[in-house]
Amino acid sequence: MGKSTNGKRDWTQMYAIYGMEQRQTLIFLLCQAMLFSVLSVLYLLYFDLVCNFFERIFSGAGGTARFAAGITGSVTALSALCLFFAAANFFYSSVPLHFDMAQRIVSAVHDWSSVKLALDLGCCGRGILLNAVATQMKKEGSSGRVVGLDRSKLTTMSTLRAAKMEGVGEYVTCREGDARRLPFPDNYFDVVVSGVFVHTVGREYGARTAEAAAERMRAVAELVRVMKPGGVGVVWDLLHVPEYVLRLQELKMEDVRVSERVTAFMVSSQIVSFRKPSQHVHGPAEVRLDWRLC
């Protein structure tokens, strides 16, 4: 389910399986866009009345009044266009872009045949990335499993339902847990992935506070801790990827690669991939900035 006869994703079925992320934000943007659109039409229909209103404000200065009315109407129309664009970007980012980025994350791991255990940290959006990993394991004929970790039991239940609908239920298991204190032993997973999740860690302290940044760094350190030596990590996230790169360098990760920027949910996003050293290394890690998302 979720595929059309020509092998491409059927987005109608995809939205039916995974639903919408940040639905309230999308509805808010659409309502605001429609409101500003109606105001723009009213400005056009009653432009002379608007000009008379501005003439009273500017004490009869007709030219100034018409200019002010025109500027106000133009700003209102442009605001409507910007809000419609933002709503479209949220709608696109929720499933089509998320699915595309999940495929790129999967492709960053070169050998899935040897992967026995993988972790999807956050498994947001009902498990788009989680199911992409499970699908790759199924394609490779692997006997491995992918574990999805989320803070909400309700989310994990919907994730398991989506996995069954995608035909990969036997490859998927879910657990509740905190990304800052992962309920797994050291050196446990061959691969750790995450999609638009780490930036939410520590949000209770405020999005741009030092406390929130410290909590995100704890999550990155935990992600590294549970990876096996030689294991691969791939993280797609919003805004804070440069912070993660610095932390990965401090943790002596190898082959750190950062993708080009992609707009998701109206902000900048990037993918960072890295490998945990097979043995302890000294000195700073090299960061490669030439990995293209293609």
XYZ file of C-alpha atoms in Angstrom:
294
model
C 0.000 0.000 0.000
C 1.140 3.583 -0.619
C 2.593 2.920 -4.084
C 1.099 3.495 -7.495
C 1.289 1.094 -10.383
C 4.256 2.912 -11.964
C 6.384 2.429 -8.846
C 6.191 6.026 -7.599
C 4.567 7.030 -4.345
C 0.871 7.773 -4.444
C 0.724 10.882 -2.261
C -3.007 10.484 -1.599
C -2.334 7.127 0.021
C 0.771 8.498 1.736
C -1.239 11.240 3.422
C -3.878 8.641 4.337
C -1.205 6.494 6.039
C 0.911 9.160 7.718
C -1.428 12.100 8.112
C -0.252 15.680 8.566
C 2.434 17.006 10.858
C 1.674 20.341 12.538
C -1.910 20.318 11.251
C -2.856 23.214 13.533
C -0.110 25.391 12.042
C -1.274 24.597 8.504
C -4.900 25.450 9.352
C -3.795 28.691 11.011
C -1.738 29.720 7.968
C -4.579 28.919 5.560
C -7.116 30.881 7.633
C -4.796 33.878 7.799
C -4.074 33.644 4.059
C -7.796 33.586 3.244
C -8.424 36.503 5.591
C -5.750 38.640 3.924
C -7.055 37.574 0.493
C -10.544 38.770 1.374
C -9.118 42.043 2.695
C -7.174 42.502 -0.560
C -10.325 42.042 -2.633
C -12.217 44.477 -0.415
C -9.405 47.018 -0.819
C -9.731 46.671 -4.595
C -13.529 46.949 -4.626
C -13.712 49.865 -2.187
C -10.468 51.615 -3.020
C -12.073 55.060 -3.299
C -13.663 54.707 0.143
C -10.299 53.630 1.562
C -8.675 56.667 -0.039
C -11.315 58.946 1.537
C -10.539 57.375 4.927
C -6.818 58.087 4.499
C -7.570 61.646 3.309
C -9.277 62.307 6.633
C -6.218 60.944 8.441
C -3.791 63.022 6.342
C -5.928 66.181 6.492
C -7.018 66.248 2.861
C -3.690 65.405 1.225
C -5.174 63.434 -1.686
C -1.922 62.256 -3.241
C -0.501 61.073 0.047
C -3.785 59.360 0.923
C -3.931 57.415 -2.352
C -0.277 56.411 -1.970
C -0.875 55.189 1.606
C -3.991 53.286 0.533
C -2.121 51.686 -2.371
C 0.804 50.644 -0.161
C -1.555 49.179 2.442
C -3.455 47.213 -0.198
C -0.222 45.938 -1.755
C 1.157 44.809 1.597
C -2.108 43.026 2.341
C -2.025 41.175 -0.997
C 1.657 40.237 -0.589
C 0.929 38.994 2.929
C -1.774 36.708 1.542
C 0.647 35.319 -1.054
C 3.358 34.725 1.569
C 0.918 32.958 3.869
C -0.310 30.713 1.043
C 3.319 29.897 0.200
C 4.065 29.076 3.846
C 1.007 26.813 4.025
C 2.059 25.039 0.819
C 5.579 24.520 2.199
C 4.213 23.031 5.421
C 1.928 20.734 3.420
C 4.816 19.636 1.173
C 7.268 19.224 4.059
C 4.883 17.063 6.048
C 4.958 14.007 3.758
C 6.503 14.402 0.241
C 9.686 16.155 1.420
C 9.864 14.000 4.559
C 9.655 10.865 2.408
C 12.294 12.183 -0.007
C 14.678 13.044 2.823
C 14.078 9.624 4.380
C 15.243 8.015 1.130
C 18.375 10.178 1.163
C 19.072 9.223 4.774
C 18.713 5.549 3.887
C 21.031 5.962 0.899
C 23.711 7.480 3.180
C 24.189 4.017 4.739
C 26.065 2.047 2.093
C 25.651 -1.503 3.425
C 22.300 -2.442 4.936
C 22.878 -6.169 4.523
C 25.091 -6.261 7.630
C 22.767 -4.118 9.776
C 21.141 -6.136 12.555
C 19.791 -3.321 14.720
C 18.889 0.252 13.756
C 17.376 3.061 15.808
C 15.099 5.841 14.606
C 15.379 8.543 17.252
C 12.052 10.339 17.471
C 10.224 8.394 14.695
C 8.185 11.559 14.072
C 5.375 11.794 11.525
C 4.056 8.289 12.284
C 7.276 6.693 11.157
C 8.077 7.780 7.604
C 11.825 7.401 8.216
C 11.321 4.329 10.384
C 9.404 2.580 7.610
C 11.925 3.657 4.976
C 14.648 1.915 7.007
C 12.450 -1.164 7.485
C 11.655 -1.242 3.761
C 15.371 -1.157 2.932
C 16.005 -4.026 5.355
C 13.214 -6.022 3.739
C 14.617 -5.287 0.291
C 18.061 -6.511 1.383
C 16.559 -9.691 2.852
C 17.911 -8.718 6.246
C 16.886 -10.409 9.479
C 17.499 -7.161 11.357
C 15.040 -4.878 13.083
C 14.599 -1.149 13.457
C 13.541 0.340 16.779
C 11.547 3.569 16.865
C 11.847 5.639 20.021
C 9.283 8.302 20.862
C 8.138 10.166 23.961
C 4.445 9.351 23.457
C 2.744 5.962 23.658
C -0.023 7.275 21.392
C 2.554 8.121 18.715
C 4.204 4.700 18.929
C 0.825 2.995 18.444
C 0.098 5.003 15.276
C 3.658 4.289 14.074
C 3.130 0.527 14.387
C -0.163 0.795 12.486
C 1.584 2.671 9.669
C 4.334 0.008 9.536
C 1.730 -2.729 9.103
C 0.040 -0.735 6.330
C 3.420 -0.427 4.572
C 3.993 -4.191 4.884
C 7.045 -3.941 7.167
C 5.441 -4.550 10.545
C 7.677 -7.558 11.270
C 10.795 -5.360 10.981
C 9.593 -2.614 13.316
C 9.326 -2.259 17.072
C 8.667 0.866 19.127
C 9.634 2.028 22.597
C 8.852 5.023 24.732
C 11.802 6.943 26.059
C 13.669 10.207 26.485
C 16.304 11.046 23.865
C 18.488 12.493 26.644
C 18.499 9.173 28.532
C 18.144 6.438 25.939
C 16.958 3.101 27.412
C 19.640 1.109 25.586
C 23.130 -0.105 26.530
C 26.356 1.254 25.090
C 27.429 0.136 21.592
C 24.033 -1.396 20.797
C 22.958 -0.223 17.299
C 24.647 -0.599 13.925
C 22.822 2.449 12.534
C 21.111 5.408 14.215
C 18.938 7.806 12.211
C 16.697 10.731 13.102
C 14.409 13.033 11.134
C 13.369 16.548 12.268
C 13.365 15.551 15.924
C 16.494 16.596 17.821
C 15.606 20.304 17.623
C 12.537 19.561 19.786
C 14.655 18.240 22.668
C 14.788 20.705 25.549
C 12.025 22.865 24.107
C 10.520 23.180 27.578
C 13.403 25.567 28.334
C 12.635 27.729 25.299
C 13.793 27.230 21.718
C 16.853 29.512 21.810
C 18.096 29.247 25.390
C 21.437 27.885 26.557
C 19.576 25.235 28.553
C 17.778 23.968 25.431
C 21.064 23.854 23.492
C 22.652 21.836 26.308
C 19.765 19.352 26.212
C 20.153 18.924 22.436
C 23.852 18.220 22.924
C 22.959 15.584 25.511
C 20.704 13.912 22.934
C 23.513 13.926 20.347
C 25.904 12.388 22.889
C 23.341 9.699 23.732
C 22.894 8.952 20.054
C 26.646 8.374 19.766
C 26.787 6.326 22.975
C 24.331 3.665 21.753
C 26.077 3.255 18.377
C 28.452 0.340 17.887
C 32.071 1.148 16.967
C 32.081 1.454 13.190
C 28.355 2.279 13.231
C 26.786 5.000 11.091
C 24.608 7.899 12.206
C 22.479 10.108 9.946
C 20.497 13.043 11.327
C 18.189 15.374 9.393
C 17.102 18.371 11.424
C 16.080 22.009 11.391
C 18.230 25.033 12.276
C 20.723 23.479 14.705
C 22.798 21.127 12.530
C 25.977 23.288 12.854
C 25.745 22.748 16.635
C 25.547 18.994 16.111
C 28.606 19.066 13.855
C 30.646 20.786 16.565
C 29.488 18.274 19.141
C 30.309 15.347 16.845
C 33.799 16.775 16.377
C 34.202 16.949 20.156
C 33.121 13.302 20.359
C 35.792 12.379 17.739
C 33.353 11.071 15.148
C 34.778 10.231 11.721
C 33.676 10.973 8.159
C 31.368 13.817 9.226
C 29.445 15.033 6.180
C 26.956 17.889 5.977
C 24.442 18.294 3.160
C 23.308 21.388 1.352
C 20.490 23.342 2.969
C 16.889 22.404 2.180
C 13.872 24.484 3.237
C 11.517 22.442 5.412
C 8.626 23.844 7.436
C 9.764 27.318 6.307
C 13.216 27.067 7.931
C 16.628 25.780 6.910
C 17.331 22.059 7.311
C 20.379 19.870 6.689
C 21.489 16.259 6.937
C 24.632 15.344 8.848
C 26.098 11.848 8.574
C 29.027 10.400 10.511
C 30.707 7.189 11.595
C 31.728 6.114 15.080
C 35.428 5.156 15.148
C 36.261 1.489 15.516
C 38.907 2.515 18.016
C 39.726 5.618 20.030
C 41.158 8.441 17.930
C 43.002 11.653 18.781
C 42.683 15.054 17.200
C 39.741 16.922 15.612
C 37.490 15.199 13.089
C 37.358 16.386 9.505
C 34.033 17.858 8.314
C 33.122 17.504 4.652
C 30.706 20.045 3.233
C 30.546 18.691 -0.308
C 27.841 16.047 0.109
C 25.079 16.846 -2.376
C 21.440 15.869 -1.866
C 20.870 14.263 -5.221
